[in-house]
Structures are given as structure tokens and as C-alpha cells.
PDB file of C-alpha atoms in Angstrom:
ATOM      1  CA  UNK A 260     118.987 100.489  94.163  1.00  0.00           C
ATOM      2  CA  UNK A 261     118.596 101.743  97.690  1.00  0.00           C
ATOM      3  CA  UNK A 262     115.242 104.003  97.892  1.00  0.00           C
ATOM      4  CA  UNK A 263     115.141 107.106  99.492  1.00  0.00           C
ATOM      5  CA  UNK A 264     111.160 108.160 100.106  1.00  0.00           C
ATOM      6  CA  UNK A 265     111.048 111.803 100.955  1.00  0.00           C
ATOM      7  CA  UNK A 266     107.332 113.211 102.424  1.00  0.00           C
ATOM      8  CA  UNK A 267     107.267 116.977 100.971  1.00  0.00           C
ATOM      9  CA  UNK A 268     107.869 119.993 103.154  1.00  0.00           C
ATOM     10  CA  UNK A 269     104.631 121.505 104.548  1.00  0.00           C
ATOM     11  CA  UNK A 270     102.032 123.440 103.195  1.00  0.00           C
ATOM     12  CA  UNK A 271      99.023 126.138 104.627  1.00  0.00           C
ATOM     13  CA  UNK A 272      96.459 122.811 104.585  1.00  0.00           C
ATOM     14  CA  UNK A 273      99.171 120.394 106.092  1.00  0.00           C
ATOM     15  CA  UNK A 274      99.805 123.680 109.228  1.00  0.00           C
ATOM     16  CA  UNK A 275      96.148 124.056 109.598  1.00  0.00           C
ATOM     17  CA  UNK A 276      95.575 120.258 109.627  1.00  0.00           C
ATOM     18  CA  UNK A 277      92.802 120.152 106.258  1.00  0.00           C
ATOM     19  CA  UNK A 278      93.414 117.119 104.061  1.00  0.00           C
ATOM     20  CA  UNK A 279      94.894 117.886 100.710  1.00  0.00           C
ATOM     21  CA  UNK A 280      94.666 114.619  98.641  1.00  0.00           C
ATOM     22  CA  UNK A 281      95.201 115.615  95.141  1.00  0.00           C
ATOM     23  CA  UNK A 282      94.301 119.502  95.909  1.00  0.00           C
ATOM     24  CA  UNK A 283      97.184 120.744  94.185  1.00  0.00           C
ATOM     25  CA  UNK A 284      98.554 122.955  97.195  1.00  0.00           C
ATOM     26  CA  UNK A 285     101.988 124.838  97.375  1.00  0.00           C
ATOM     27  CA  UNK A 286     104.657 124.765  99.957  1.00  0.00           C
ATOM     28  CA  UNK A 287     104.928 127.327 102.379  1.00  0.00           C
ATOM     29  CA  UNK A 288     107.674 129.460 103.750  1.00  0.00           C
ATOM     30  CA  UNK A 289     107.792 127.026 106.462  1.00  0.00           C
ATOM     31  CA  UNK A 290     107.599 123.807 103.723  1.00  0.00           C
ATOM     32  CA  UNK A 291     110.612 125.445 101.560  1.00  0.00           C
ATOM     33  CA  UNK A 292     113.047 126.191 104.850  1.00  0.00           C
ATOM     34  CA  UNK A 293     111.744 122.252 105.535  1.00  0.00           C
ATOM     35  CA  UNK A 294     113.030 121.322 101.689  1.00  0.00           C
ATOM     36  CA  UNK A 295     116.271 123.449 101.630  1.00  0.00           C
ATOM     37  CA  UNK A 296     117.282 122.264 105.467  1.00  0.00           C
ATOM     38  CA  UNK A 297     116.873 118.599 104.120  1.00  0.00           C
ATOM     39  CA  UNK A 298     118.161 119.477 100.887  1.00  0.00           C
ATOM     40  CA  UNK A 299     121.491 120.200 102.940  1.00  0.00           C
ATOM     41  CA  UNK A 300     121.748 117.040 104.479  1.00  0.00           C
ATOM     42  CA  UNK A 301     121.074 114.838 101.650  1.00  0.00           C
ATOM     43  CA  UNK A 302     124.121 116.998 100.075  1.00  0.00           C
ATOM     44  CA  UNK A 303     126.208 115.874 102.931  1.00  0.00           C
ATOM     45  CA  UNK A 304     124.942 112.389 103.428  1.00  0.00           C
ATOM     46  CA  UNK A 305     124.287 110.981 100.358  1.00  0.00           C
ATOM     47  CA  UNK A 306     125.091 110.573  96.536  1.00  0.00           C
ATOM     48  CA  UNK A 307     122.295 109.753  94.834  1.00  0.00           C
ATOM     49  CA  UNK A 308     122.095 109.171  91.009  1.00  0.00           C
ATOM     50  CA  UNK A 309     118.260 110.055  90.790  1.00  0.00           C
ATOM     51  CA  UNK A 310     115.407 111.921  91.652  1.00  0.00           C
ATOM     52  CA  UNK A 311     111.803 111.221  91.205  1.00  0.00           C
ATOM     53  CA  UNK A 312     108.950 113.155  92.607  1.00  0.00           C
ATOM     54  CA  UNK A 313     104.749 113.296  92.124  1.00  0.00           C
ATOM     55  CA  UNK A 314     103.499 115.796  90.136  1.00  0.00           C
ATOM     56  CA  UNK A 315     101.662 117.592  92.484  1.00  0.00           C
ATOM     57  CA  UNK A 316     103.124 121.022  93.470  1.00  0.00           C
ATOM     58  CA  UNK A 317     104.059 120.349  96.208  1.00  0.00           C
ATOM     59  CA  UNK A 318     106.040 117.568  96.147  1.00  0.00           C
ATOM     60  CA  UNK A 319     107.766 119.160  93.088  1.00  0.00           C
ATOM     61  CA  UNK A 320     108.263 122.132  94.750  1.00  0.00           C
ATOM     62  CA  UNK A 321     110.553 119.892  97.964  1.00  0.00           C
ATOM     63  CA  UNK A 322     112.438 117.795  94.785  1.00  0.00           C
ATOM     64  CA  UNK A 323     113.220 120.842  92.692  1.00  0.00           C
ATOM     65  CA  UNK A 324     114.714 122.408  95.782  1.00  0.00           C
ATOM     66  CA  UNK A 325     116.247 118.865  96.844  1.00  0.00           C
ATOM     67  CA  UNK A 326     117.641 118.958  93.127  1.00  0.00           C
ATOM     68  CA  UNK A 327     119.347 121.983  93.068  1.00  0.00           C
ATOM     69  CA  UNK A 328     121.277 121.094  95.847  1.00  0.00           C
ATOM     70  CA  UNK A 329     122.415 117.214  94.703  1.00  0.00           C
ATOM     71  CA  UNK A 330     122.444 118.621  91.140  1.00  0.00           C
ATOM     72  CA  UNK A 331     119.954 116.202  89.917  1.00  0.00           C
ATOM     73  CA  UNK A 332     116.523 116.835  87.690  1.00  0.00           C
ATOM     74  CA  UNK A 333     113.320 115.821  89.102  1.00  0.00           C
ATOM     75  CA  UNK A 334     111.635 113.355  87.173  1.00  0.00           C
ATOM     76  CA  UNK A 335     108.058 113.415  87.644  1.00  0.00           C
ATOM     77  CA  UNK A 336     106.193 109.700  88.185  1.00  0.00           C
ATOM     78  CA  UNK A 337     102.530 110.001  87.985  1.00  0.00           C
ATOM     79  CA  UNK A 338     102.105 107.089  90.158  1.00  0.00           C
ATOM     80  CA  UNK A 339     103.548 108.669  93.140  1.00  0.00           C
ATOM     81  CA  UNK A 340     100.687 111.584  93.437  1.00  0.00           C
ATOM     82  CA  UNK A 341      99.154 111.068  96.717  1.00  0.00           C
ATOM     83  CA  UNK A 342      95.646 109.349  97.649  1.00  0.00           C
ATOM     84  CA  UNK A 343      92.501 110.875  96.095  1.00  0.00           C
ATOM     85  CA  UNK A 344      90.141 111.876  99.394  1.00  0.00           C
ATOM     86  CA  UNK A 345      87.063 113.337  96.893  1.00  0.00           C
ATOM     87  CA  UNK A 346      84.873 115.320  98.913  1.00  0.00           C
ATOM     88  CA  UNK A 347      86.883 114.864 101.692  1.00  0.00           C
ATOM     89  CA  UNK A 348      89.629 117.362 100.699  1.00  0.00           C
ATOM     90  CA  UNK A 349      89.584 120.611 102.071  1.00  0.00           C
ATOM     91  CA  UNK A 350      88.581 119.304 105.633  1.00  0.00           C
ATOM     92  CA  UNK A 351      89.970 118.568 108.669  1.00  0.00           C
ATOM     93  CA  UNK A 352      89.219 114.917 110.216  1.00  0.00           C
ATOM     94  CA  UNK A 353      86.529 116.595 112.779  1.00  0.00           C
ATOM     95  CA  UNK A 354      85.178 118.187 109.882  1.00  0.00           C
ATOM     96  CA  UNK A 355      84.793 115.318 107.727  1.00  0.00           C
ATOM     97  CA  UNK A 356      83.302 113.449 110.766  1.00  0.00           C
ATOM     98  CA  UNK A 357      80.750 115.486 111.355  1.00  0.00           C
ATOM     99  CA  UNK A 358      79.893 116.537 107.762  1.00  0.00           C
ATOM    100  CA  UNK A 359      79.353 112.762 106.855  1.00  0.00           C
ATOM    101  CA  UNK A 360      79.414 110.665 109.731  1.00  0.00           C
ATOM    102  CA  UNK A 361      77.973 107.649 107.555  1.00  0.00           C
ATOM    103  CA  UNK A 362      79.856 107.516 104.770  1.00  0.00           C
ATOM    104  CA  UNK A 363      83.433 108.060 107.173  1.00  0.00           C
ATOM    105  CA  UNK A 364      81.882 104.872 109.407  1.00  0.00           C
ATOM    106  CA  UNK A 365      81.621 103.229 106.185  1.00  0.00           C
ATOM    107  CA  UNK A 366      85.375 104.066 105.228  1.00  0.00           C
ATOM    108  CA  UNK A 367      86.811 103.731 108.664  1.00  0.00           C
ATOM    109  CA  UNK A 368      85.285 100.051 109.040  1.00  0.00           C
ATOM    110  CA  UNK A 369      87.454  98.997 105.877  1.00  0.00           C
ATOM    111  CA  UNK A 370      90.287 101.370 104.977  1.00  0.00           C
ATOM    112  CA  UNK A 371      91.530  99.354 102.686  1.00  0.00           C
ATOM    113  CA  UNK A 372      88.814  99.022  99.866  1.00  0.00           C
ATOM    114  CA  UNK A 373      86.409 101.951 100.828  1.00  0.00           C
ATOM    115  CA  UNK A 374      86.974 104.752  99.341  1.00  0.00           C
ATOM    116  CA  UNK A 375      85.232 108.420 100.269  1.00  0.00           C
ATOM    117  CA  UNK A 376      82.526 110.002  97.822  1.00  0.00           C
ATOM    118  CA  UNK A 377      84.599 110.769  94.888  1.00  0.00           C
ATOM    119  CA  UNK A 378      87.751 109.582  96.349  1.00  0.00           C
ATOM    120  CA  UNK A 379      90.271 106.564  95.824  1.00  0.00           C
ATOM    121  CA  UNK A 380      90.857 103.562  98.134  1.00  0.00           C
ATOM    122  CA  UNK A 381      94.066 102.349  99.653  1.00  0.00           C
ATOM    123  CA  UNK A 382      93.968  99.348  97.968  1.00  0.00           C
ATOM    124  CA  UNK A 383      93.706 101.475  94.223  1.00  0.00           C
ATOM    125  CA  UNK A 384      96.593 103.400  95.670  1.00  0.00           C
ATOM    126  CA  UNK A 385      98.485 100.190  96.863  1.00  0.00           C
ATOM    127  CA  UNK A 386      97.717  98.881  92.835  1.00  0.00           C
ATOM    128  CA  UNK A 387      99.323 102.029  91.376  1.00  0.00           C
ATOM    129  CA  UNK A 388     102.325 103.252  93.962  1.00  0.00           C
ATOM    130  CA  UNK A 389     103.735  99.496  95.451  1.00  0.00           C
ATOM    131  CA  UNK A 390     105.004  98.693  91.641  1.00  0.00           C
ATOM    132  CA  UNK A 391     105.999 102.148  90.322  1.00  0.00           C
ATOM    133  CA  UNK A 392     108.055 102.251  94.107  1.00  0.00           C
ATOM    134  CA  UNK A 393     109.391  98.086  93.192  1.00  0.00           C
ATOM    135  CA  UNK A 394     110.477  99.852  89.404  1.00  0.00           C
ATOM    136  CA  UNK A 395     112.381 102.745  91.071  1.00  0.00           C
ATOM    137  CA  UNK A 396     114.100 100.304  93.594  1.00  0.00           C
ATOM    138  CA  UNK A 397     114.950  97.603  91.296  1.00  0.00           C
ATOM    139  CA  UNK A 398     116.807 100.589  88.741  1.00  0.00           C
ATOM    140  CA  UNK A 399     120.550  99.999  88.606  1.00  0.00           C
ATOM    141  CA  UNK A 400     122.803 102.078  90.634  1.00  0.00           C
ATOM    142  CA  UNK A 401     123.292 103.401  94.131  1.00  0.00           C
ATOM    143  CA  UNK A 402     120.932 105.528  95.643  1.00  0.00           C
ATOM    144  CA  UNK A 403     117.618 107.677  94.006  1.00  0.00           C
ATOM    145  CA  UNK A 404     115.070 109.807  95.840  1.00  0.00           C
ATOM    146  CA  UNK A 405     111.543 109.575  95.530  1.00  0.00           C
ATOM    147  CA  UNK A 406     109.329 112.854  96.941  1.00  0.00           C
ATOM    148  CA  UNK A 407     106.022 112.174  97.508  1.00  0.00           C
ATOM    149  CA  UNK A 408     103.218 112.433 100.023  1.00  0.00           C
ATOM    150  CA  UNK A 409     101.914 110.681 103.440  1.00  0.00           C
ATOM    151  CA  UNK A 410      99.658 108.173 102.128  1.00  0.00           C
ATOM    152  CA  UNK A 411     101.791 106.891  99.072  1.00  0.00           C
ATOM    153  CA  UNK A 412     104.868 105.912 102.015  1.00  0.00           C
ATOM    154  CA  UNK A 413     102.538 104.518 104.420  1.00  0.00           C
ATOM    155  CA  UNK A 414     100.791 102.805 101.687  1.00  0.00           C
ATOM    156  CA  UNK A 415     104.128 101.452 100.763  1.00  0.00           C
ATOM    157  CA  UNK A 416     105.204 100.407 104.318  1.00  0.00           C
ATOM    158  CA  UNK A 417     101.750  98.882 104.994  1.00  0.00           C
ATOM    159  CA  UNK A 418     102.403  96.563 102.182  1.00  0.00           C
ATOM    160  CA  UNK A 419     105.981  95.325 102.929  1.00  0.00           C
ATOM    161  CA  UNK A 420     105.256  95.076 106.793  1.00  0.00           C
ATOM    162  CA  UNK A 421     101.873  93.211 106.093  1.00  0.00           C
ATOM    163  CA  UNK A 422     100.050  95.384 108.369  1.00  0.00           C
ATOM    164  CA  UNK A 423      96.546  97.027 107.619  1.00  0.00           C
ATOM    165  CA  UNK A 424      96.205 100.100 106.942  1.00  0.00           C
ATOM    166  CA  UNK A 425      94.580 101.003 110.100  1.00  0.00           C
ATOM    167  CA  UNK A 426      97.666  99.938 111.810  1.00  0.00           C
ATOM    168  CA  UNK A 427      99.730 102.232 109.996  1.00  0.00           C
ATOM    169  CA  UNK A 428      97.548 105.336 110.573  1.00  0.00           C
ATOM    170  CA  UNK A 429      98.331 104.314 114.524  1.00  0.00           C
ATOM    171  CA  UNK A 430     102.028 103.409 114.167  1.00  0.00           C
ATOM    172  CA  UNK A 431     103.692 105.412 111.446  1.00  0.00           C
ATOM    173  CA  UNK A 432     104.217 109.053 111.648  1.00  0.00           C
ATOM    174  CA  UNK A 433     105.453 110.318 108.499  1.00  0.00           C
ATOM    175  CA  UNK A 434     106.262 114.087 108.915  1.00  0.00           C
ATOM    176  CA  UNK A 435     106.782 116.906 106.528  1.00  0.00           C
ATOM    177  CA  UNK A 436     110.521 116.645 104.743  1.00  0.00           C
ATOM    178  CA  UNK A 437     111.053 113.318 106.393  1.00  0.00           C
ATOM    179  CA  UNK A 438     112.919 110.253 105.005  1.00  0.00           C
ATOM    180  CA  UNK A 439     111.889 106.922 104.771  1.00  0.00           C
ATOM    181  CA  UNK A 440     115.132 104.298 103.449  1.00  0.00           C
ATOM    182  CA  UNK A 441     113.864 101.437 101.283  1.00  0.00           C
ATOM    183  CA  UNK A 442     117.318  99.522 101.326  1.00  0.00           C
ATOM    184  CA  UNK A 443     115.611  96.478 100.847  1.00  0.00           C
ATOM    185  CA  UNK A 444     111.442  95.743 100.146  1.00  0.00           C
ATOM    186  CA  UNK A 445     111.546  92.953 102.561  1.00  0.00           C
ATOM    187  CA  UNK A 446     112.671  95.743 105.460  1.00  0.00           C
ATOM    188  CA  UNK A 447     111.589  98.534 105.211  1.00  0.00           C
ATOM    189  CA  UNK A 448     112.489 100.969 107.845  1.00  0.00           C
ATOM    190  CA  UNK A 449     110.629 104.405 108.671  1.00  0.00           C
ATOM    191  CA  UNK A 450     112.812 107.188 109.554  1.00  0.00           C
ATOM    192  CA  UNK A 451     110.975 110.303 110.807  1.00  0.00           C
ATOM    193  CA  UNK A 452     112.797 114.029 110.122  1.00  0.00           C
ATOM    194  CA  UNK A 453     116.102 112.199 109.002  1.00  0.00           C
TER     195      UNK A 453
END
């Protein structure tokens, strides 16, 4: 099945740059014209047979708008909620910097397996969203759509482009409402506001 990975439309935290994690933050006006504008082109562009999304809000928010549109039903996959940040959430980067400048030098020098106080590593992530993303691919048909969040696609792309995940952070913008095509696990390709 070809693998459409939709990042959800933006929200007050994502505007005012604060890491959400699992804070269970709504769209906002801007984050549901995002959702409907995309929710347009999928209608023109593509026929897909399914539609997944994480539970969070705001990523169900983007696929029940997406849905109405392609006249599909979300179906929610636990796996796809985004990265756990802990104490983190609610911050910006600067914040977070200078708020605990140890335990971010302690994160930053592996990305992979450190996780923040209270928080979730890449490579837990990685464990839960690379196989639940390989299940949803490997489903017969044409085409499904997968919302989700930042961290789950770069995760994702980190894993099937053998790059670290420091790499990623410097190479792959994924913006609000964009679309990332997973045709094929073994090349992957990124596209940004599709």
C-alpha cells in the first residue's frame, strides 16, 4: 500500500514555537484552514481507501477534517501519538536550554537513547511507530493516510534513510499539514506542504 504521512495542521504551541509532545493541544483557526486547504487537494489528487491518525487532538482534529472531505473514518492508531518530551513540554528550545542546561547536554549528546526527565527516547519511539507505520504500508490496497506529528515522520525517515537522528533535526523540515509519500520503505521521500 502506498503511505501517505500527513503532519497535523498547526496549533497555539506549534505558532508560538513551545513543544507539545503528548500535551494534548487543539488546532487553531490557522491549523483547521491548514487541514481543510489540504483536505482539498487530497480530494483532487488522490483516492485513498484509508485513514489512520494518533489520538491526540490534534492530529484527529486534521484527519476528521481530511475525512470528511475523502469520505473516509479516521481510525485512531495509538502508536502514531507523537514523542513524549516530559518536563520538556510546554517550552520553547531556549527555554528548555536554559531551564536545564545539563540534562538537554545530556540528551543532545545522544538523541537517540536519551530521553528528557519524564520523557521518551527516539529509539522507544522508533520501537513503537517504525512497525505500526511497516503494518499500515504492507495493508492491501492502493493508497491510506496516516496523520500524525513531527517526530513520529522524522522518526520514520531517520530509520529508512539510516541517518541519526541528529541529522534529521538538520535536514528534514516537516511542516504543519504537510505530506510525506511512503511508496516504498526502502525510499522514502519527504515532501514539505504537498
Amino acid at each position: 500500500m502506498r503511505l501517505l504521512l500527513v503532519r497535523h495542521g498547526e496549533t497555539d504551541w506549534n505558532a508560538a514555537g513551545r513543544i507539545q509532545g503528548c500535551t494534548d493541544t487543539p488546532l487553531n483557526a490557522r491549523g483547521r484552514a491548514q487541514a481543510a486547504a489540504l483536505a482539498e487537494k487530497l480530494r483532487s489528487s488522490e483516492r485513498a481507501e484509508a485513514l489512520y491518525t494518533s489520538p491526540l487532538r490534534r492530529a484527529a482534529e486534521t484527519a476528521e477534517i481530511i475525512g470528511s472531505a475523502l469520505g473516509l473514518r479516521p481510525e485512531p492508531v495509538e502508536a502514531l501519538r507523537e514523542i513524549s518530551f516530559g518536563v520538556w513540554e510546554g517550552c520553547s528550545w531556549a527555554e528548555i536550554q536554559r531551564r536545564w542546561p545539563e540534562d538537554f547536554a545530556y540528551c543532545e549528546a545522544d538523541r537517540l537513547n536519551r530521553a528528557p526527565p519524564g520523557g521518551e527516547s527516539y529509539a522507544r519511539l522508533m520501537a513503537r511507530a517504525c512497525p505500526a507505520v511497516e503494518r499500515l504500508r504492507r495493508a492491501p490496497g492502493g493508497t491510506a493516510i496516516a496523520v500524525c506529528h513531527s517526530a513520529v515522520i522524522r522518526a520514520v525517515l531517520c530509520a529508512l534513510r539510516g541517518i541519526s537522528i541528529g541529522d534529521g533535526y538538520a535536514t528534514l523540515r516537516i511542516k504543519n499539514s504537510s505530506v510525506t509519500e511512503l511508496a516504498d520503505l526502502s525510499a522514502a521521500s519527504g515532501v514539505e506542504g504537498r
